[in-house]
PDB file of C-alpha atoms in Angstrom:
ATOM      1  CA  UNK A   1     -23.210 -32.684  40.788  1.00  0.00           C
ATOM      2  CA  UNK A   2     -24.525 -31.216  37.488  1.00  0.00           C
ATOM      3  CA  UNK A   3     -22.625 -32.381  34.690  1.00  0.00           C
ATOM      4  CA  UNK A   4     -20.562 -29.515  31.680  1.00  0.00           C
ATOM      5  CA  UNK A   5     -23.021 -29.572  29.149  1.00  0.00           C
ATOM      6  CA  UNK A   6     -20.685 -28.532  25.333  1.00  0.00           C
ATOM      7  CA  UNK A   7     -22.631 -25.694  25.551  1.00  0.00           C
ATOM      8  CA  UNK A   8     -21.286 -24.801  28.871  1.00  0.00           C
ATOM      9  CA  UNK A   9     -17.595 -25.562  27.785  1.00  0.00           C
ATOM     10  CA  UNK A  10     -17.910 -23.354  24.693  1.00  0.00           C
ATOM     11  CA  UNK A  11     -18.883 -20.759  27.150  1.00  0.00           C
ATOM     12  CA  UNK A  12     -16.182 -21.090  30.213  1.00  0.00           C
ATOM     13  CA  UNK A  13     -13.833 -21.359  26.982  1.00  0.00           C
ATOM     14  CA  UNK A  14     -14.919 -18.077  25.340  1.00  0.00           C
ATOM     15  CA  UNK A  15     -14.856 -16.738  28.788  1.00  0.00           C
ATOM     16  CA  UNK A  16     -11.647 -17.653  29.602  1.00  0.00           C
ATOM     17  CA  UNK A  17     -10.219 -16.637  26.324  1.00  0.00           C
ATOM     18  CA  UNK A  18     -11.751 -13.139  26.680  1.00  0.00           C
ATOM     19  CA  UNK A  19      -9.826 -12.789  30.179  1.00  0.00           C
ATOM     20  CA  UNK A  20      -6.836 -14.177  28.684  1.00  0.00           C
ATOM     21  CA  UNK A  21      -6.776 -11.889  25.357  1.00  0.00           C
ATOM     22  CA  UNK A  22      -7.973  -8.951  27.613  1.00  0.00           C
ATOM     23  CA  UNK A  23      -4.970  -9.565  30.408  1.00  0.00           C
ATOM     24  CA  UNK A  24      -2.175  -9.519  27.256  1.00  0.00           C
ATOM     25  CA  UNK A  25      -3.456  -6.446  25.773  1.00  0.00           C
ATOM     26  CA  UNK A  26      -3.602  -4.240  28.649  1.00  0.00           C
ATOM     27  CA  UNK A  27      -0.264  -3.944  29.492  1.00  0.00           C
ATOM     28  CA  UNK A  28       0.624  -0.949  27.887  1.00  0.00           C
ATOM     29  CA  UNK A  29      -2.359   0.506  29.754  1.00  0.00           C
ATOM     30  CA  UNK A  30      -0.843  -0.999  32.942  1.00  0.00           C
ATOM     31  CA  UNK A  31       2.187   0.902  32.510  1.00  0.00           C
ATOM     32  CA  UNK A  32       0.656   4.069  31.049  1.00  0.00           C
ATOM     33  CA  UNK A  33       1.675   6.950  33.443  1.00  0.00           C
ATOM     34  CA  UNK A  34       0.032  10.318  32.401  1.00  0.00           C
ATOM     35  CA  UNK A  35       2.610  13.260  32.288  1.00  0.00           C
ATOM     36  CA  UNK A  36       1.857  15.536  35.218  1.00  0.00           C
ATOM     37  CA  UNK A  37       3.560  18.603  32.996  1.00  0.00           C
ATOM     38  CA  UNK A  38       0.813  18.329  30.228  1.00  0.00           C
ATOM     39  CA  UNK A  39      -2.082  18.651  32.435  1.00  0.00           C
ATOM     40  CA  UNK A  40      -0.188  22.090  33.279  1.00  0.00           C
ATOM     41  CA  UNK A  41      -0.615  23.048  29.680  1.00  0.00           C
ATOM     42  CA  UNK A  42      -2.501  24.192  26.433  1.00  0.00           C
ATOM     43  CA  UNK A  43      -3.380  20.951  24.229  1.00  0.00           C
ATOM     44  CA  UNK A  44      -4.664  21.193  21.113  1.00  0.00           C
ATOM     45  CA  UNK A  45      -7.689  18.949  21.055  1.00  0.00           C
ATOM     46  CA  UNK A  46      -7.406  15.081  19.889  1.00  0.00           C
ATOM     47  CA  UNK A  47      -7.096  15.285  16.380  1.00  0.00           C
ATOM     48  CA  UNK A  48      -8.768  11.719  16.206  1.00  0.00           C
ATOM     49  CA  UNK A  49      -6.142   9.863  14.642  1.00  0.00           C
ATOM     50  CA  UNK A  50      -2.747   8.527  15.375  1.00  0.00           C
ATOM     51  CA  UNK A  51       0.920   8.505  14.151  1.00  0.00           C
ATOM     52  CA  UNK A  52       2.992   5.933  15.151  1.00  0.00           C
ATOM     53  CA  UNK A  53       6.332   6.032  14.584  1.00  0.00           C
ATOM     54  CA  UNK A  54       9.500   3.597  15.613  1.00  0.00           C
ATOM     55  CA  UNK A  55      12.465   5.073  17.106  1.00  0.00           C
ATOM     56  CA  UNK A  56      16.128   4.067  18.065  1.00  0.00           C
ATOM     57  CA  UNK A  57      16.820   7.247  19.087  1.00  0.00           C
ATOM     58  CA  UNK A  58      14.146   8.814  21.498  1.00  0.00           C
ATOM     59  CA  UNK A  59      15.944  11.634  23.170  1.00  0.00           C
ATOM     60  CA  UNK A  60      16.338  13.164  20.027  1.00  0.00           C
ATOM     61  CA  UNK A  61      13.518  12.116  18.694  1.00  0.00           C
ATOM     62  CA  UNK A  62      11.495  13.734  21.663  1.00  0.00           C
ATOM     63  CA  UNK A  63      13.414  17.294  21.429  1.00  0.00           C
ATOM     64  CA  UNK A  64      12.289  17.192  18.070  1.00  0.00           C
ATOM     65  CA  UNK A  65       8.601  16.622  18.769  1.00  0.00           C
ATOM     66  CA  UNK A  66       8.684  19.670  21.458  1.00  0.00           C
ATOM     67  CA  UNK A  67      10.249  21.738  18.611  1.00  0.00           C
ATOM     68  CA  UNK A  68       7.603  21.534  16.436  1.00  0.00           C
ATOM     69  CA  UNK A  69       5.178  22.231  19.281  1.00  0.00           C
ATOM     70  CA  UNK A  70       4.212  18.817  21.064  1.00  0.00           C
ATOM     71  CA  UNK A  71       4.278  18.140  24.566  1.00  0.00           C
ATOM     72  CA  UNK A  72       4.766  14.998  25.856  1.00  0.00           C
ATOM     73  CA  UNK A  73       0.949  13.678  27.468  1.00  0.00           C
ATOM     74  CA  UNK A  74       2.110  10.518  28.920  1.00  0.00           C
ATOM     75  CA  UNK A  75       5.007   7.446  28.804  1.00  0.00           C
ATOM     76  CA  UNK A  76       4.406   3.459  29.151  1.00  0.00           C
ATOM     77  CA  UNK A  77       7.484   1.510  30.270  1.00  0.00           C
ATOM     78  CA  UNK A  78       7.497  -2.228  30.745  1.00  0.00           C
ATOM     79  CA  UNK A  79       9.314  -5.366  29.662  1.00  0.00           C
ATOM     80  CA  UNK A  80       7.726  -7.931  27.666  1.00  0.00           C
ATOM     81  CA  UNK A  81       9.033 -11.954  26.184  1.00  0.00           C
ATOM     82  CA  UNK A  82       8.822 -10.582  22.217  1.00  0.00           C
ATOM     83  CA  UNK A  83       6.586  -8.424  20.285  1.00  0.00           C
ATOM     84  CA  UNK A  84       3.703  -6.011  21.109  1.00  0.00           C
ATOM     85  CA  UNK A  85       1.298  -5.308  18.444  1.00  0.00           C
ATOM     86  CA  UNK A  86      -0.024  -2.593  16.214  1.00  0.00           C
ATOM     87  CA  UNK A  87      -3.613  -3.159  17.461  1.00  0.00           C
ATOM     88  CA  UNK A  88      -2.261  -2.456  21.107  1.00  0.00           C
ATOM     89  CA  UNK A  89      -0.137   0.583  20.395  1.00  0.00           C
ATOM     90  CA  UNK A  90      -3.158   1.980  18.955  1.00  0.00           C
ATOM     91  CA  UNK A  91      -5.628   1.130  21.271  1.00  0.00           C
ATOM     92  CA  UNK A  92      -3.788   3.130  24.105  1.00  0.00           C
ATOM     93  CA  UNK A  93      -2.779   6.175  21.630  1.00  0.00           C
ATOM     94  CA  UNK A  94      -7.034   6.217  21.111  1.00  0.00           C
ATOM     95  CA  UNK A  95      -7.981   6.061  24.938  1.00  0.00           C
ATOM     96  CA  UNK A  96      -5.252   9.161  25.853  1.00  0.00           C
ATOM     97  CA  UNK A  97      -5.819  10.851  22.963  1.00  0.00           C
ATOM     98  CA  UNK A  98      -2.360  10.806  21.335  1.00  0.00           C
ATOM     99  CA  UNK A  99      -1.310  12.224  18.017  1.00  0.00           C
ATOM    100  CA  UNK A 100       1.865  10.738  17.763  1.00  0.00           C
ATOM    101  CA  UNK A 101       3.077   7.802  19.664  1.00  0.00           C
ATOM    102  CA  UNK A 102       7.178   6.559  19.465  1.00  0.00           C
ATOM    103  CA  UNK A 103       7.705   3.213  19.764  1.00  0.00           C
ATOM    104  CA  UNK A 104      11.309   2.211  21.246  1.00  0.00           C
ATOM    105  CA  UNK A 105      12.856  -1.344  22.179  1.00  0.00           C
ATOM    106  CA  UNK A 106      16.145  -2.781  23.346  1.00  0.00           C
ATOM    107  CA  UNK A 107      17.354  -5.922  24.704  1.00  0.00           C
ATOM    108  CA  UNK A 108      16.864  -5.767  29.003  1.00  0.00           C
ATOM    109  CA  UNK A 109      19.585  -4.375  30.275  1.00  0.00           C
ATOM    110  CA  UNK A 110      21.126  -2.613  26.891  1.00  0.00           C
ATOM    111  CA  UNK A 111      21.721   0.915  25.899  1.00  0.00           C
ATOM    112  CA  UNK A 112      21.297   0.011  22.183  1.00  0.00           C
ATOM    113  CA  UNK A 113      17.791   0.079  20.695  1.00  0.00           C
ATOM    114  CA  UNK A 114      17.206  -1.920  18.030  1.00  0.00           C
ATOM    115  CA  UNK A 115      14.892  -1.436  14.873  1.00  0.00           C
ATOM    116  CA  UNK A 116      11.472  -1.140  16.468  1.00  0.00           C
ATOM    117  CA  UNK A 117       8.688  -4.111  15.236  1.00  0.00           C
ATOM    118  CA  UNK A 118       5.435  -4.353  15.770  1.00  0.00           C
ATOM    119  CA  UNK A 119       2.735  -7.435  14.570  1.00  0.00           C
ATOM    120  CA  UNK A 120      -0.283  -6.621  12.116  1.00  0.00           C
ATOM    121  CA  UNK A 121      -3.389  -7.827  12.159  1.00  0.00           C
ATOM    122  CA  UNK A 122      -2.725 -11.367  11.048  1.00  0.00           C
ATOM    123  CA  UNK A 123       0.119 -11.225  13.341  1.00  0.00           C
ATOM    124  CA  UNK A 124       3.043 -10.865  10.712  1.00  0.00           C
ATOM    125  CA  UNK A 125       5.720  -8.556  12.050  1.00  0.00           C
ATOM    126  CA  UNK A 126       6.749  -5.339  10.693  1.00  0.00           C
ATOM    127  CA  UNK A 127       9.158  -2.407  10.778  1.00  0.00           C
ATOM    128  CA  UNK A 128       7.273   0.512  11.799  1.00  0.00           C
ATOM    129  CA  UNK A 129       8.161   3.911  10.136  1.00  0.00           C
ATOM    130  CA  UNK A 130      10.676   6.066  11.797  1.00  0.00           C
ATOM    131  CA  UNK A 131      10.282   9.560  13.063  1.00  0.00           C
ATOM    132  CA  UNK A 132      12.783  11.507  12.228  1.00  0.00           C
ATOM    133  CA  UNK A 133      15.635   9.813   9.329  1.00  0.00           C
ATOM    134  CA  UNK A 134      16.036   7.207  10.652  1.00  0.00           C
ATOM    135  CA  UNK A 135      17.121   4.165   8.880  1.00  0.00           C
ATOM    136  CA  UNK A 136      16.034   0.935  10.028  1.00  0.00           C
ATOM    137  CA  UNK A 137      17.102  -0.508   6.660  1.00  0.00           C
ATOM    138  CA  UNK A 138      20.381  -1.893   7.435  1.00  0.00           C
ATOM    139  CA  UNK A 139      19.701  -3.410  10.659  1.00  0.00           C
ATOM    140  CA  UNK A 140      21.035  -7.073  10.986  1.00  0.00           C
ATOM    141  CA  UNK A 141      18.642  -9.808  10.509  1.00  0.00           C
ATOM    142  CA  UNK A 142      17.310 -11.089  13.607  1.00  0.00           C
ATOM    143  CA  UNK A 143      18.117  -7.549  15.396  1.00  0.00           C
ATOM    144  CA  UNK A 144      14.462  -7.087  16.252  1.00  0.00           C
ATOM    145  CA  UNK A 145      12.573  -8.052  19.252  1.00  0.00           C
ATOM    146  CA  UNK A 146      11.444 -11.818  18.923  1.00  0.00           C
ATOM    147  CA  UNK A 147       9.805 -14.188  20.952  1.00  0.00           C
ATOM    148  CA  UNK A 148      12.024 -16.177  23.711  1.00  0.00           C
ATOM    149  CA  UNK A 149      14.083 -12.800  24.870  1.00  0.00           C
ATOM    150  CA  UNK A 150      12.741 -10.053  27.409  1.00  0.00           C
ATOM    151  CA  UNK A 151      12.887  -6.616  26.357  1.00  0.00           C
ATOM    152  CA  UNK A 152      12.156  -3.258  27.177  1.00  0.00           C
ATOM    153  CA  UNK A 153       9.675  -0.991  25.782  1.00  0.00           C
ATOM    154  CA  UNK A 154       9.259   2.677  25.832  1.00  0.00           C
ATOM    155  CA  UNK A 155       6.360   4.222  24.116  1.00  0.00           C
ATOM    156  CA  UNK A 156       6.038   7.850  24.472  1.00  0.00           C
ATOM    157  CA  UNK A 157       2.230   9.801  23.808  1.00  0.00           C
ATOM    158  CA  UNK A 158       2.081  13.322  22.599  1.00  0.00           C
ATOM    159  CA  UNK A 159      -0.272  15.661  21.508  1.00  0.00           C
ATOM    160  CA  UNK A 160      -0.180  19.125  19.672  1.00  0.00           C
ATOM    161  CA  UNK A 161       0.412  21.755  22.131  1.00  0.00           C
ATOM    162  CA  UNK A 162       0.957  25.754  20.288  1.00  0.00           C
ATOM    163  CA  UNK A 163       2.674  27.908  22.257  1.00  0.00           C
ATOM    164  CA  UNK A 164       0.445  30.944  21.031  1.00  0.00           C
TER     165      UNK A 164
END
């Protein structure tokens, strides 16, 4: 038997890590479900970049976004052990084409969201900006997702869609 050269650990490690990395961050696209109503209607084009917003109260939030003339393009649903990040909630807006994304989380099980957190870049968690008045300012501490509890996302996509 040929023996693992270092070289050919780095590798199966980098490997490995890639299949790892690439596993966590696709499971927003695993749950992405395209909304059969938008393919029905007139969307603007992409405009290339991406709001994302936090929300505690999506119904409203939602009747809000079709008021000012967006139509829901598509809704990812799935429960994940702590936080999602900012790189993966903008990676999925990018591949569908979504101008505004809402970001919602609650405990499994609960009717109450609570405020909705997402990790930066260096992995630091943040409050994301809410949609519509919201204020996520006097939420207890500790009332956001964290790591050791299962939650349940919802993260809505929507693009522009005029009705003239």
């Amino acid at each position: 038997m040929k023996p693992i050269t270092p070289s050919g650990r780095i590798s199966a490690a980098l490997i490995l890590g890639t299949l790892f990395c690439a596993g966590c961050s696709t499971l927003i696209k695993q749950s992405y479900q395209g909304d059969p109503q938008a393919s029905q209607m007139k969307l603007s084009a992409y405009s290339g970049t991406t709001a994302i917003y936090g929300s505690t109260d999506p119904v409203a939030d939602s009747r809000k976004l079709v008021s000012e003339e967006y139509a829901r393009i598509g809704v990812s649903t799935f429960r994940k052990d702590g936080r999602v990040t900012y790189a993966e909630l903008q990676s999925e807006a990018n591949d569908v084409g979504a101008d505004i994304v809402l970001f919602s989380v609650k405990w499994s099980g609960s009717t109450q969201y609570l405020p909705p957190v997402a990790l930066n870049a260096d992995g630091a968690p943040y409050t994301l900006a809410p949609f519509a008045g919201e204020n996520f300012a006097g939420s207890p501490p500790g009332a956001a997702a964290v790591s050791g509890q299962d939650y349940e996302y919802t993260l809505s996509f929507w693009r522009r869609a005029p009705n003239s």
